[in-house]
Short mmCIF file of C-alpha atoms and ligand atoms in Angstrom, two decimals:
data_model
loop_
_atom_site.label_atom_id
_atom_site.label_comp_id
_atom_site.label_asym_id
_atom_site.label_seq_id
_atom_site.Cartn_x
_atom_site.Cartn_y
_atom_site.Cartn_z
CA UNK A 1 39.06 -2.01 29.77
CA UNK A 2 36.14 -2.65 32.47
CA UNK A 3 36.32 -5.48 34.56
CA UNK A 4 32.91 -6.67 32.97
CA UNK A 5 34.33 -7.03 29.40
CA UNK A 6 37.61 -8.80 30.83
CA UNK A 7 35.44 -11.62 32.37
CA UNK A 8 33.35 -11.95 28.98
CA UNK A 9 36.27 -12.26 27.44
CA UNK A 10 38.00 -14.84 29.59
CA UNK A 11 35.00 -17.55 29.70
CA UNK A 12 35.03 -17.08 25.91
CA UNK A 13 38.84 -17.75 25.82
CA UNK A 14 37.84 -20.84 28.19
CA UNK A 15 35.65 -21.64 26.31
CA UNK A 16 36.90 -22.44 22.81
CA UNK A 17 39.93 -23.75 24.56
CA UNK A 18 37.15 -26.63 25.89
CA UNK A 19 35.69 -27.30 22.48
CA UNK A 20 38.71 -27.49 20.74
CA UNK A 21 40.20 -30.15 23.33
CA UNK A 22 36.93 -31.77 22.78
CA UNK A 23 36.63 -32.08 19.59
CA UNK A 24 40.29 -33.15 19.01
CA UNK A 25 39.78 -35.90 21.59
CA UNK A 26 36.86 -37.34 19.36
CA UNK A 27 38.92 -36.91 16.41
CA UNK A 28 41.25 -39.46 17.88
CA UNK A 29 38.36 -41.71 19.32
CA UNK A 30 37.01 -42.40 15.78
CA UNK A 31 40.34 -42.83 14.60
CA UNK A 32 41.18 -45.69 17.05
CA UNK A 33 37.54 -46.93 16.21
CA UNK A 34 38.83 -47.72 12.39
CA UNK A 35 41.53 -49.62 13.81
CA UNK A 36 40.20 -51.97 16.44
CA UNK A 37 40.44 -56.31 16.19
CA UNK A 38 37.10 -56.62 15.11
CA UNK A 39 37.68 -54.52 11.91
CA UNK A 40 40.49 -56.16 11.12
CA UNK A 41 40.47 -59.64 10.56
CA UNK A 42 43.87 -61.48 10.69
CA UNK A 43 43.69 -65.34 9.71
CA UNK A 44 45.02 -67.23 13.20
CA UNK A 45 47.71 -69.84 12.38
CA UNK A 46 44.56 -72.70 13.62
CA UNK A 47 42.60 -71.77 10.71
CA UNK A 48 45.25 -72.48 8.18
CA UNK A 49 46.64 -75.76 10.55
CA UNK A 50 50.27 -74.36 10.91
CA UNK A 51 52.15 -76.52 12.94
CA UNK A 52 53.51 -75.61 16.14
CA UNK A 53 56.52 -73.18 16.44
CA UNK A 54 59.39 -75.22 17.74
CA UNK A 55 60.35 -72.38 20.05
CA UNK A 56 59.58 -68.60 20.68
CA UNK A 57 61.96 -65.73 21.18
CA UNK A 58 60.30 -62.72 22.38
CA UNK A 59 60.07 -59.25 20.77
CA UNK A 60 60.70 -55.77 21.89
CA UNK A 61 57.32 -54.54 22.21
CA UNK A 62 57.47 -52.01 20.17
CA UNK A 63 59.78 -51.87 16.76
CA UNK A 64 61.00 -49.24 14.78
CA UNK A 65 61.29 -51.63 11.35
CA UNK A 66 58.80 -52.76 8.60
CA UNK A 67 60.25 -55.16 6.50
CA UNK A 68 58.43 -56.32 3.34
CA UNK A 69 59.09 -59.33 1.52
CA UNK A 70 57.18 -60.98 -1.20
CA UNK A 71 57.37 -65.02 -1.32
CA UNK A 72 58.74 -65.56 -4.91
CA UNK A 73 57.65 -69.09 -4.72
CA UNK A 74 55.24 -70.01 -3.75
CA UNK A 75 53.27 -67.89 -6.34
CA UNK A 76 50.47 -65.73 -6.15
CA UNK A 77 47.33 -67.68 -4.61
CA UNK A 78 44.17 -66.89 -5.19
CA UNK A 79 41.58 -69.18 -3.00
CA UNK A 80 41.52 -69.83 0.62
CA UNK A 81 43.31 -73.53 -0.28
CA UNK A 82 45.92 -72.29 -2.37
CA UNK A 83 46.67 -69.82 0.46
CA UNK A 84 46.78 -72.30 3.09
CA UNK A 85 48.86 -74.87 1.25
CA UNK A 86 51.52 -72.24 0.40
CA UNK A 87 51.66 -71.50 3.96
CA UNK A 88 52.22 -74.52 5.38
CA UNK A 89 54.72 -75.60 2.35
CA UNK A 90 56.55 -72.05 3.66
CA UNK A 91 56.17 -73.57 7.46
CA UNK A 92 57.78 -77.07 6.20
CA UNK A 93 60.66 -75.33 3.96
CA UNK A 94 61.44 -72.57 6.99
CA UNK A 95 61.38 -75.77 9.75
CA UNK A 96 62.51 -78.73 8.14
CA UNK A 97 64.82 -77.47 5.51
CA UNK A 98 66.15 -73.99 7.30
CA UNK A 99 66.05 -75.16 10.46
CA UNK A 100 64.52 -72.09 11.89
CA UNK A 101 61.56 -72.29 14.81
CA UNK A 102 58.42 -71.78 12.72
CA UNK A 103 57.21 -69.96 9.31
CA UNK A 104 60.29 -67.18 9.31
CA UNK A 105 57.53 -63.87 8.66
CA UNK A 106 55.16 -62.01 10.88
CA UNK A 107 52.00 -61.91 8.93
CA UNK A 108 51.74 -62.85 5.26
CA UNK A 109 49.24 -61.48 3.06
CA UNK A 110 47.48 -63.49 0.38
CA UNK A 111 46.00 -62.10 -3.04
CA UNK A 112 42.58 -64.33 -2.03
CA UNK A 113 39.65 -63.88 -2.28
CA UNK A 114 40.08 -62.54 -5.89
CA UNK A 115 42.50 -60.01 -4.93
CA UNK A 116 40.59 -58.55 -1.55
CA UNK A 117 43.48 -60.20 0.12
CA UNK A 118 43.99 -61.88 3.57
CA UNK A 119 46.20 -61.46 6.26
CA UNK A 120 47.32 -64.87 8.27
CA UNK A 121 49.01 -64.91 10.98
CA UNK A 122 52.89 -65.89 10.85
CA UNK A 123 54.92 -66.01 13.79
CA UNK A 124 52.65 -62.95 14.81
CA UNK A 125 53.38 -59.62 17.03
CA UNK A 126 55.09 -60.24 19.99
CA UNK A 127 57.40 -62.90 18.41
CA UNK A 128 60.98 -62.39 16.70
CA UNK A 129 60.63 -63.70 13.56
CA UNK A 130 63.28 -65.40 11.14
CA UNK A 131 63.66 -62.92 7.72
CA UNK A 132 66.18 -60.40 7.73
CA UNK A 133 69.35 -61.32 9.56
CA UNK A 134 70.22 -57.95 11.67
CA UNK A 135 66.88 -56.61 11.59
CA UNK A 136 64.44 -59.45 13.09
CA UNK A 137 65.29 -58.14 16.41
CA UNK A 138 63.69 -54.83 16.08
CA UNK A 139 60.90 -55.16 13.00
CA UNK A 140 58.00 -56.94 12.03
CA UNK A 141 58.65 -58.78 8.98
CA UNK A 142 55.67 -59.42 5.88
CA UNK A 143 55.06 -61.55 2.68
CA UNK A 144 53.22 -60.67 0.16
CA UNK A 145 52.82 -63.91 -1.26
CA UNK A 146 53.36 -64.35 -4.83
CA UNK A 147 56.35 -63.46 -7.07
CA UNK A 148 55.94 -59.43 -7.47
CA UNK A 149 58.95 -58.62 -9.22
CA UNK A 150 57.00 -57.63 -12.87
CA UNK A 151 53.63 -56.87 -11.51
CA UNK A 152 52.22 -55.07 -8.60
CA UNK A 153 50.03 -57.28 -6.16
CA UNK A 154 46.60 -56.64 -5.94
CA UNK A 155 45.32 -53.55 -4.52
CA UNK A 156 43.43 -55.19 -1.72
CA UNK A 157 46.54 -56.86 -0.82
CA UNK A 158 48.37 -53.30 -0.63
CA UNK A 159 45.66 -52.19 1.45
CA UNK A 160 45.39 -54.81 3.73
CA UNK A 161 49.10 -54.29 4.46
CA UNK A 162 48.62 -51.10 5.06
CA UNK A 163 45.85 -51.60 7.62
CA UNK A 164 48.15 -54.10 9.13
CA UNK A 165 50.87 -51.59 9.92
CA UNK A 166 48.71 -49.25 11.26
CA UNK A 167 47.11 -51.90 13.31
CA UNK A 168 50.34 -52.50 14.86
CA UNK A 169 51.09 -48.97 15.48
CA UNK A 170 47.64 -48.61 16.91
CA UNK A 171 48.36 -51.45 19.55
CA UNK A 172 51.85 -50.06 20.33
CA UNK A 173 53.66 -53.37 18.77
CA UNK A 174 55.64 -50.49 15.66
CA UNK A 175 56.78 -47.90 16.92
CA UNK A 176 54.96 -44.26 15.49
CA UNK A 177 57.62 -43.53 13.55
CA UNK A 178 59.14 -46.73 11.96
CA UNK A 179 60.82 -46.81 9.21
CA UNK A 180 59.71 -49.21 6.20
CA UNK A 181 62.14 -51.20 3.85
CA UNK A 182 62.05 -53.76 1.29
CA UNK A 183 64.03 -56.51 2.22
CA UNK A 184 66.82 -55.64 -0.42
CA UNK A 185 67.68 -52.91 1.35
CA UNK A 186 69.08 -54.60 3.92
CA UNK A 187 70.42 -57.84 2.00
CA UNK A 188 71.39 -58.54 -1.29
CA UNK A 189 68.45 -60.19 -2.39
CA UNK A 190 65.82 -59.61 -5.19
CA UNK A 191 63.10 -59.58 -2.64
CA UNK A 192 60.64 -58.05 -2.47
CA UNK A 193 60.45 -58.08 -6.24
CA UNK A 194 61.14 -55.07 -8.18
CA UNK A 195 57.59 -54.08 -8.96
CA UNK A 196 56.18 -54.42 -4.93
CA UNK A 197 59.71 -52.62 -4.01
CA UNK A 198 58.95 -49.49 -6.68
CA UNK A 199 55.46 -49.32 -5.02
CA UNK A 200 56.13 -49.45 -1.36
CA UNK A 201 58.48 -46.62 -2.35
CA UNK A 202 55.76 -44.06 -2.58
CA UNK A 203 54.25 -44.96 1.04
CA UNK A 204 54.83 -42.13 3.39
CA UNK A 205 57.09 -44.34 5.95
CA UNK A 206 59.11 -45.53 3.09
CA UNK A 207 63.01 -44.08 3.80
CA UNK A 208 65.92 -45.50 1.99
CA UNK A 209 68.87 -44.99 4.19
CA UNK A 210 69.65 -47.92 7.14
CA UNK A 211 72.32 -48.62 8.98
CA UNK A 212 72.67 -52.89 9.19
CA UNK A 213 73.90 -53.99 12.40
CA UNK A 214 73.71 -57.86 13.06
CA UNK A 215 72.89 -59.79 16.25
C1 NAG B 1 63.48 -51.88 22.76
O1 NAG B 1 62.93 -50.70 22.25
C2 NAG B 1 63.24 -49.54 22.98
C3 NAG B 1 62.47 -48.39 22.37
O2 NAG B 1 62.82 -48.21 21.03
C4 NAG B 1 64.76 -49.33 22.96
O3 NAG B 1 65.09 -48.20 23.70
C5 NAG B 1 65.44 -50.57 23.51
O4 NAG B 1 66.83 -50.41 23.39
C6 NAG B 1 65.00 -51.82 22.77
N1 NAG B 1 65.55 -53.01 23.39
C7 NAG B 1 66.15 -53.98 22.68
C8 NAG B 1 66.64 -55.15 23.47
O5 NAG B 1 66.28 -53.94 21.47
C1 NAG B 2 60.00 -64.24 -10.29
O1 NAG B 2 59.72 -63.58 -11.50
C2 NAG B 2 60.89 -63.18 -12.21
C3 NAG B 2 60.42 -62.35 -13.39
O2 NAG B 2 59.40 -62.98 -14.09
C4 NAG B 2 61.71 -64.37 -12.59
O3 NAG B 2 62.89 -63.96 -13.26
C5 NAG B 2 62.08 -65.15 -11.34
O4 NAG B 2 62.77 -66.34 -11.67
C6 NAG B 2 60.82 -65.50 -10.54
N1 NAG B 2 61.21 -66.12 -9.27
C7 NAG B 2 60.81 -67.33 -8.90
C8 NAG B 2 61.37 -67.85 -7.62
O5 NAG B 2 60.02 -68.00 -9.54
ZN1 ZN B 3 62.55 -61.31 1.68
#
């Protein structure tokens, strides 16, 4: 081979190796784009007048748990009101009646408006939150509110979860590979409704083993 061809053939070896770095570095650039704050819109605990926490324990920055929970009661709400009223009666039950800090989830998801659903802001990222004993340590826990044990919630709501999680991934507060459970997987407990459970089944980070170690 002449030395001619062997330098053609390098800068077009160097070459494609360029492009393809290239163009899998924009790949990821739009990909982060989808998931920035601006896109998604979380409800902060001010708009629906939570009431303060009555202390904070921090969270390991990064979790390798997804619980999901659904709310039972309060039901299914539908409006911006309804949502914000079943919040803050979920605030008064977890603080007054359980005793616990604040509102025990992470995020909550509503079925408003008309089944687009809305995320609010629990106890938030950053913030061990009060809903499965063992686990609240090392995953961020979410309601679906409404009692989904017969029917599936809303698509938007589904979706909006899903955005969530991959929100969290995105900003390094889940870990890339976590693991996602219903909460009776890792208590005896009806939550998160047979229906919601049978659906978050079929999501790709769904796994049913788990090994439940308190603290
Ligand atoms: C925090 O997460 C990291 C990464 O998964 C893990 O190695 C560490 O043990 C965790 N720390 C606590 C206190 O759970
Ligand atoms: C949720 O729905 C199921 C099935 O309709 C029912 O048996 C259960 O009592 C409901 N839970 C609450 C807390 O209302
Ligand atoms: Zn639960």
């Amino acid at each position: 081979m002449n030395s001619k061809l062997l330098l053609v053939m390098a800068i077009f070896v160097a070459s494609a190796m360029v492009i393809m770095a290239e163009s899998s570095r924009s790949q990821k650039t739009t990909h982060h784009q989808e998931l920035t704050e601006t896109n998604l819109k979380i409800i902060k605990r001010s708009e629906w007048n939570a009431a303060k926490p009555i202390d904070k324990s921090p969270l390991n920055s990064s979790v390798p748990y997804v619980i999901v929970h659904h709310s039972a009661s309060p039901p299914a709400c539908y409006t911006r009101l309804a949502c914000q009223n079943a919040l803050r009666s979920m605030q008064r039950t977890h603080q007054l009646v359980n005793g616990w800090d604040d509102i025990g989830y992470n995020f909550l998801i509503g079925a408003d408006d008309d089944g687009d659903g809305e995320i609010y802001e629990g106890r938030g990222f950053g913030v061990k939150g009060a809903h499965a004993p063992g686990y609240n340590y090392r995953s961020i826990g979410i309601c679906l509110i409404g009692n989904w044990s017969e029917s599936v919630p809303p698509q938007g709501m589904l979706d909006k979860m899903k955005q969530l999680i991959n929100y969290g991934v995105e900003k390094g507060h889940i870990q890339r590979n976590y693991r996602l459970h219903g909460h009776r997987q890792v208590k005896a407990t009806e939550c998160p409704g047979k229906a919601l459970q049978a659906e978050i089944e079929k999501w790709e980070h769904f796994r049913r083993a788990s090994r439940a170690t308190k603290r």
